mmCIF file of C-alpha atoms in Angstrom:
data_model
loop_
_atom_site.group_PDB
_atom_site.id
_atom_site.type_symbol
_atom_site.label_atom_id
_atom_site.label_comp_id
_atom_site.label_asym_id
_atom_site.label_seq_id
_atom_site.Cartn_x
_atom_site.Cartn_y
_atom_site.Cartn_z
ATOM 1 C CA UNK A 5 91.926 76.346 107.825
ATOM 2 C CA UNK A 6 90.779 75.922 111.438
ATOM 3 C CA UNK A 7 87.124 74.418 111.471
ATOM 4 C CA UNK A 8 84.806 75.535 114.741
ATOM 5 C CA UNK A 9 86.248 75.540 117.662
ATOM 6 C CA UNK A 10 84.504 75.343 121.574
ATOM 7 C CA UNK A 11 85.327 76.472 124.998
ATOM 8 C CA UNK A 12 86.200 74.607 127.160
ATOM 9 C CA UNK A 13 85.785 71.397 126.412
ATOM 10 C CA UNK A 14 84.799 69.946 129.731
ATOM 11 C CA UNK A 15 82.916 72.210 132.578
ATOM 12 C CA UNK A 16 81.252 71.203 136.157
ATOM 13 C CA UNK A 17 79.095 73.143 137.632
ATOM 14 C CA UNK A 18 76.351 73.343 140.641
ATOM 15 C CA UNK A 19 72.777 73.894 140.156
ATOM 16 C CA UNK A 20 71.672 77.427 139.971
ATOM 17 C CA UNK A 21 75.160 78.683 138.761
ATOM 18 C CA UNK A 22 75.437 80.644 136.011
ATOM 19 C CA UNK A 23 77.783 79.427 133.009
ATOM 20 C CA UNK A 24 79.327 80.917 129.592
ATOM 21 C CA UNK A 25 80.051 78.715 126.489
ATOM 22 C CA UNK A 26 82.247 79.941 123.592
ATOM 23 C CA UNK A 27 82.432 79.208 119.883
ATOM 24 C CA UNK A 28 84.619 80.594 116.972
ATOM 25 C CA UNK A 29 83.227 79.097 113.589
ATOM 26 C CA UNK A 30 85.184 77.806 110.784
ATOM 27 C CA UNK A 31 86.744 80.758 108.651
ATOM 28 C CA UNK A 32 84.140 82.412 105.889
ATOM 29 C CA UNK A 33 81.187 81.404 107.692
ATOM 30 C CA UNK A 34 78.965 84.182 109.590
ATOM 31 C CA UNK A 35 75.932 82.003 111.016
ATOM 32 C CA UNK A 36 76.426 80.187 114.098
ATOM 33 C CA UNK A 37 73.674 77.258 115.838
ATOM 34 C CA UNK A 38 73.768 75.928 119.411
ATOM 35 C CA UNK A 39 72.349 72.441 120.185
ATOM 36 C CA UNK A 40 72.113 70.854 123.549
ATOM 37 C CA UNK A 41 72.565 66.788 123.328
ATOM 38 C CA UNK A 42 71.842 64.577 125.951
ATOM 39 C CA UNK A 43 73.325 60.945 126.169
ATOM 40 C CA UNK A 44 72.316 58.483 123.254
ATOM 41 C CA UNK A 45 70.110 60.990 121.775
ATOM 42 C CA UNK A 46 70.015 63.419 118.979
ATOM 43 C CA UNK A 47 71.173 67.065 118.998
ATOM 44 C CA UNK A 48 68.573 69.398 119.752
ATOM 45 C CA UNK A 49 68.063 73.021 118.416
ATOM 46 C CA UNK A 50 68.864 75.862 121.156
ATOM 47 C CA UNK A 51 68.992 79.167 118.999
ATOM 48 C CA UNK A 52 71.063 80.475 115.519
ATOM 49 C CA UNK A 53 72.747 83.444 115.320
ATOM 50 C CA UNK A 54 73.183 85.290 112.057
ATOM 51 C CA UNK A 55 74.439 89.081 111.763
ATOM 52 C CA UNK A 56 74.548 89.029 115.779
ATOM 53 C CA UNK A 57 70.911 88.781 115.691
ATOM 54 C CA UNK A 58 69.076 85.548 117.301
ATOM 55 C CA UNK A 59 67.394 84.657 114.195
ATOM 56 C CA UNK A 60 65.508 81.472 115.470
ATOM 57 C CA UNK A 61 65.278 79.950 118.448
ATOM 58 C CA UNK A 62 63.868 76.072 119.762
ATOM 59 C CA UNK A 63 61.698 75.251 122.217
ATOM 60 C CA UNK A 64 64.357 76.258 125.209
ATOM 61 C CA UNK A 65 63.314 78.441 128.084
ATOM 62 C CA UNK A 66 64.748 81.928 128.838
ATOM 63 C CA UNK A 67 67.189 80.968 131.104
ATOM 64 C CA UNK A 68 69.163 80.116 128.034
ATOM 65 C CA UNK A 69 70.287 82.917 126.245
ATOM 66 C CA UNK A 70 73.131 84.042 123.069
ATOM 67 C CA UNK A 71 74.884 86.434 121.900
ATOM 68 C CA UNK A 72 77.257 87.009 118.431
ATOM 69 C CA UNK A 73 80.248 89.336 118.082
ATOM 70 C CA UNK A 74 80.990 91.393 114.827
ATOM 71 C CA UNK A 75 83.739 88.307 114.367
ATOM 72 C CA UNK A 76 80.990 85.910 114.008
ATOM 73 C CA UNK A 77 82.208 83.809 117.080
ATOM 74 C CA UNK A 78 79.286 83.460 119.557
ATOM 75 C CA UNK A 79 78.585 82.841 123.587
ATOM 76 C CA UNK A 80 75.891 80.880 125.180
ATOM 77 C CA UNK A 81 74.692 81.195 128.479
ATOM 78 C CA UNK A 82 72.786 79.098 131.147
ATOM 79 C CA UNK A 83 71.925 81.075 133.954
ATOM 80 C CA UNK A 84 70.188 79.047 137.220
ATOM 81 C CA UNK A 85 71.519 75.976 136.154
ATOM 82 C CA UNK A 86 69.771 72.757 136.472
ATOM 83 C CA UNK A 87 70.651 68.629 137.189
ATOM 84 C CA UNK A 88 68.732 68.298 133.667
ATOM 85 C CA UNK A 89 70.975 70.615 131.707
ATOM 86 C CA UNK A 90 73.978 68.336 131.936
ATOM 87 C CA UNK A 91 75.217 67.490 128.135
ATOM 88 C CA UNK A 92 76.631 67.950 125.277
ATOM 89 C CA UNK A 93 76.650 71.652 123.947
ATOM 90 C CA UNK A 94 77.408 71.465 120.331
ATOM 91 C CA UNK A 95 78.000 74.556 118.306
ATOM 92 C CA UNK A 96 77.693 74.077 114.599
ATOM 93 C CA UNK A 97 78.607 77.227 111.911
ATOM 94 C CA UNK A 98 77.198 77.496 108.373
ATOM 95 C CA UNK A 99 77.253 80.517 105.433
ATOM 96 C CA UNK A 100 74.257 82.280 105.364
ATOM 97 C CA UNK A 101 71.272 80.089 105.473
ATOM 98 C CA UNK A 102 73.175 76.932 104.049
ATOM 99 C CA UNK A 103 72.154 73.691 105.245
ATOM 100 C CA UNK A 104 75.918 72.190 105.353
ATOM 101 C CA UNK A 105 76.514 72.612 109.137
ATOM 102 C CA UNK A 106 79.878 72.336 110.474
ATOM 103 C CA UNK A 107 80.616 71.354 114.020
ATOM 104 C CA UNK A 108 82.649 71.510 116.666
ATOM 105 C CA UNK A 109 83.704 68.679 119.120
ATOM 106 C CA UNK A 110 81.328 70.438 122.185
ATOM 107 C CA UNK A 111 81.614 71.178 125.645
ATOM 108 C CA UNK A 112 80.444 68.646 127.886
ATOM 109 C CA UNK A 113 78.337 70.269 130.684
ATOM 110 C CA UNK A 114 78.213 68.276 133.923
ATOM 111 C CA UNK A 115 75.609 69.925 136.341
ATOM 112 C CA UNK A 116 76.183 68.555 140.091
ATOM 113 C CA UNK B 30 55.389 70.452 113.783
ATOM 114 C CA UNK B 31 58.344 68.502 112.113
ATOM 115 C CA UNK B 32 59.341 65.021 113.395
ATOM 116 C CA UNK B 33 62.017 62.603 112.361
ATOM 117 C CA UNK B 34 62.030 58.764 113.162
ATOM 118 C CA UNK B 35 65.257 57.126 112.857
ATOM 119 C CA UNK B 36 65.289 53.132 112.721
ATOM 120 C CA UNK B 37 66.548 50.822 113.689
ATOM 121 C CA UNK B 38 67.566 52.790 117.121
ATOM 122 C CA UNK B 39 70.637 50.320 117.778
ATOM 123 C CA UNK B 40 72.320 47.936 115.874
ATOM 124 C CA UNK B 41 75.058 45.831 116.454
ATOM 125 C CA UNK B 42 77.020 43.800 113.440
ATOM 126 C CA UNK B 43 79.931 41.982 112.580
ATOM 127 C CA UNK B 44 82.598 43.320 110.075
ATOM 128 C CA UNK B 45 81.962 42.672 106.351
ATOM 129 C CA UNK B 46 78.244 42.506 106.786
ATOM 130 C CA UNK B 47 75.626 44.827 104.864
ATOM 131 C CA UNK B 48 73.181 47.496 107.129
ATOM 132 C CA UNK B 49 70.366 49.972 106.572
ATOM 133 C CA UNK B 50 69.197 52.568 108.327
ATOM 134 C CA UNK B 51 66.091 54.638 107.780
ATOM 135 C CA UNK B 52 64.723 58.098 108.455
ATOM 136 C CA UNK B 53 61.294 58.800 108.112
ATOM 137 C CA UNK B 54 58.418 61.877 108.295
ATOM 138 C CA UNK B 55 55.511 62.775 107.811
ATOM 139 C CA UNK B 56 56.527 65.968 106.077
ATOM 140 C CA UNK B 57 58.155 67.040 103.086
ATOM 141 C CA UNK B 58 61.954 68.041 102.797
ATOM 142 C CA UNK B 59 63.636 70.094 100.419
ATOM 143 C CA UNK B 60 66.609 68.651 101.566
ATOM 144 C CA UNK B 61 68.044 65.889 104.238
ATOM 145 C CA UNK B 62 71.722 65.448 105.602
ATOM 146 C CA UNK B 63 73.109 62.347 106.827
ATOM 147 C CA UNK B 64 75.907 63.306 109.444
ATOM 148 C CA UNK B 65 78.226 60.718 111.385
ATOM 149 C CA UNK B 66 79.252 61.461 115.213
ATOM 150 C CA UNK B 67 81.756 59.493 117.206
ATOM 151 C CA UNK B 68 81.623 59.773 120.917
ATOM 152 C CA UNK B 69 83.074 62.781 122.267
ATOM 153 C CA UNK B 70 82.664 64.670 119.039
ATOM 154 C CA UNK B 71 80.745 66.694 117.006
ATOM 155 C CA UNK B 72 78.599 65.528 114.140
ATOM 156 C CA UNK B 73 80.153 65.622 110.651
ATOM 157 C CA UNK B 74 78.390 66.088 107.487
ATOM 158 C CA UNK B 75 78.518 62.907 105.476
ATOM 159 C CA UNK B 76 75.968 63.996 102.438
ATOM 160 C CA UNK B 77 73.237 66.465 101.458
ATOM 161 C CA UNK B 78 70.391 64.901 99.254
ATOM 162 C CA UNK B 79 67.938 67.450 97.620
ATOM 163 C CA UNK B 80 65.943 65.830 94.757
ATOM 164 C CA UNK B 81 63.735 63.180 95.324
ATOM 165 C CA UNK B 82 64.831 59.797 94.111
ATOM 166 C CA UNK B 83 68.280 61.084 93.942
ATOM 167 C CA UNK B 84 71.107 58.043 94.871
ATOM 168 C CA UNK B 85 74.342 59.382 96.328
ATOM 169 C CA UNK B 86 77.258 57.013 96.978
ATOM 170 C CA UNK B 87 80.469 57.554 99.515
ATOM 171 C CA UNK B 88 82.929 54.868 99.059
ATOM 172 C CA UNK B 89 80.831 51.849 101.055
ATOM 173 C CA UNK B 90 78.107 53.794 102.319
ATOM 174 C CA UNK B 91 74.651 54.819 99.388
ATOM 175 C CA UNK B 92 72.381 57.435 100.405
ATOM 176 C CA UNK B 93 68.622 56.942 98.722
ATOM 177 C CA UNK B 94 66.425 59.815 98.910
ATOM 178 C CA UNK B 95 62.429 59.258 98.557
ATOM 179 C CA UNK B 96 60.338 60.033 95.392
ATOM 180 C CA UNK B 97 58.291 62.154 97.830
ATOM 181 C CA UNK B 98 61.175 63.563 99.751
ATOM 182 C CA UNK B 99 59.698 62.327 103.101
ATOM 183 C CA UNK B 100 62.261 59.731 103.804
ATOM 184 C CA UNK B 101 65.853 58.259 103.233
ATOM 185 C CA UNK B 102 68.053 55.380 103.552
ATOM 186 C CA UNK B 103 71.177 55.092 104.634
ATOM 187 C CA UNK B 104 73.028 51.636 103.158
ATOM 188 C CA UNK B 105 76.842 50.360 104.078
ATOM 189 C CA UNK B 106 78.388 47.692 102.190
ATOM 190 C CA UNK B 107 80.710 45.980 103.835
ATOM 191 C CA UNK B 108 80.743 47.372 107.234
ATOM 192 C CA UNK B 109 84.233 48.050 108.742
ATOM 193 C CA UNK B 110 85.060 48.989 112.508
ATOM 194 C CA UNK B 111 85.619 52.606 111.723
ATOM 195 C CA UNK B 112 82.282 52.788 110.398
ATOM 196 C CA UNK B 113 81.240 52.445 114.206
ATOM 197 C CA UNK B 114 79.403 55.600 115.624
ATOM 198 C CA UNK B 115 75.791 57.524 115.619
ATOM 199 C CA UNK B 116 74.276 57.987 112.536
ATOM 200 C CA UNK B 117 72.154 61.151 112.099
ATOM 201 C CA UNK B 118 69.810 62.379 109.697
ATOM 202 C CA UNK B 119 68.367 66.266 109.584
ATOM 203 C CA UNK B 120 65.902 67.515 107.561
ATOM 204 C CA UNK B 121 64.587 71.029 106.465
ATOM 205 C CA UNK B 122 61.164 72.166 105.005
ATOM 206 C CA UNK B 123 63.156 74.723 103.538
ATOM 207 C CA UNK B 124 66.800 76.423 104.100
ATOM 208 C CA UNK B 125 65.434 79.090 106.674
ATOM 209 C CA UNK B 126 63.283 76.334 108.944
ATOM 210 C CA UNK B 127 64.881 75.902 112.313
ATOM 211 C CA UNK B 128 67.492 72.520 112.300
ATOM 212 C CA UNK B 129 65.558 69.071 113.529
ATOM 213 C CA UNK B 130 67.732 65.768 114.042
ATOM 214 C CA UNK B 131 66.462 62.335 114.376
ATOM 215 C CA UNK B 132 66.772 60.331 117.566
ATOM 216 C CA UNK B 133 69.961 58.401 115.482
ATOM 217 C CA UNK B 134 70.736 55.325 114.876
ATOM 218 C CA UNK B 135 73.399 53.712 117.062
ATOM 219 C CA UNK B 136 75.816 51.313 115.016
ATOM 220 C CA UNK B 137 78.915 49.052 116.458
ATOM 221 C CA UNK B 138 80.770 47.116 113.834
ATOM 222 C CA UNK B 139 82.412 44.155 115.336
ATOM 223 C CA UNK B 140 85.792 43.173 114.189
#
């Protein structure tokens, strides 16, 4: 049973390029969350996805943006990249509206 | 607006010695996960504690949720190296408010 699984796992990029994350969540689950984590600090909520809908979303500006397939894996995109959007994306997947979140191992986002 | 404090911030202990850690807010949870990350990974899901009061035990570590289900405690016995890592807690008002994490706690267990 393969858990969640993220693309790629390391990515550098300049400012103001545009970049695509990808996540495929563990099997039976259909609700996928994003989180941005910088160093030492906690994972913070970008946006969920549930029936390829954007069903809640942090306090994140435009520029970052989602999208869910009928498979339940999802994409998130920066666009106009910024120095202070280097970390760790995290993608977590969970059934329905269950609180038992599932993650995988991230994409680290350099930004030079 | 929801906010969780996670304390001590850092700690730093040899092996075989006892720890807690503490999450705190001001609001009420109907439940609060404990997850474990080790760098370069993803968080995993160590426990989910619902009722207030409610003890939950995992081999060394006992997870203590409050009587007013604004707070819990995370307690190792024992510490051993692989118990090295960033301890999270997340809590929810209910199952459809958005996901908040504490800040963490970060713990090295020296051998």
């Amino acid at each position: 049973d393969a858990g969640v699984t993220q693309s790629p796992t390391h990515l550098i990029k300049t400012r103001g390029q545009q970049v695509t994350l990808r996540c495929s969540p563990k099997s039976g689950h259909d609700t996928v969350s994003w989180y941005q984590q910088a160093l030492g600090q906690g994972p913070q909520f970008i946006f969920q996805y549930y029936e390829e809908e954007e069903r809640q979303r942090g306090n994140f500006p435009d520029r970052f943006s989602g999208h869910q397939f009928p498979n339940y894996s999802s994409e998130l995109n920066v666009n106009a990249l910024l120095l202070g959007d280097s970390a760790l994306y995290l993608c977590a997947s969970s059934r329905g509206s269950g609180v038992k979140l599932f993650f995988g191992s991230g994409t680290q986002l350099s930004v030079l | 607006t929801q906010l969780l404090e996670q304390s001590p911030q850092f700690l730093s202990i040899q092996e075989g010695e006892n720890l807690t850690v503490y999450c705190n807010s001001s609001s009420v949870f109907s439940s609060l996960q404990w997850y474990r990350q080790e760098p370069g990974e993803g968080p995993v899901l160590l426990v989910t504690v619902v009722t207030g009061g409610e003890v939950k035990k995992l081999k060394r570590l006992t997870f203590q949720f409050g009587d007013a289900r604004k707070d819990s405690s995370l307690h190792i016995t024992a510490a051993q190296p692989g118990d090295t890592g960033l301890y999270l807690c997340e809590g929810r008002e209910t199952s459809y408010d958005k996901v908040i994490f504490g800040p963490g706690t970060s713990l090295s267990v020296i051998p």
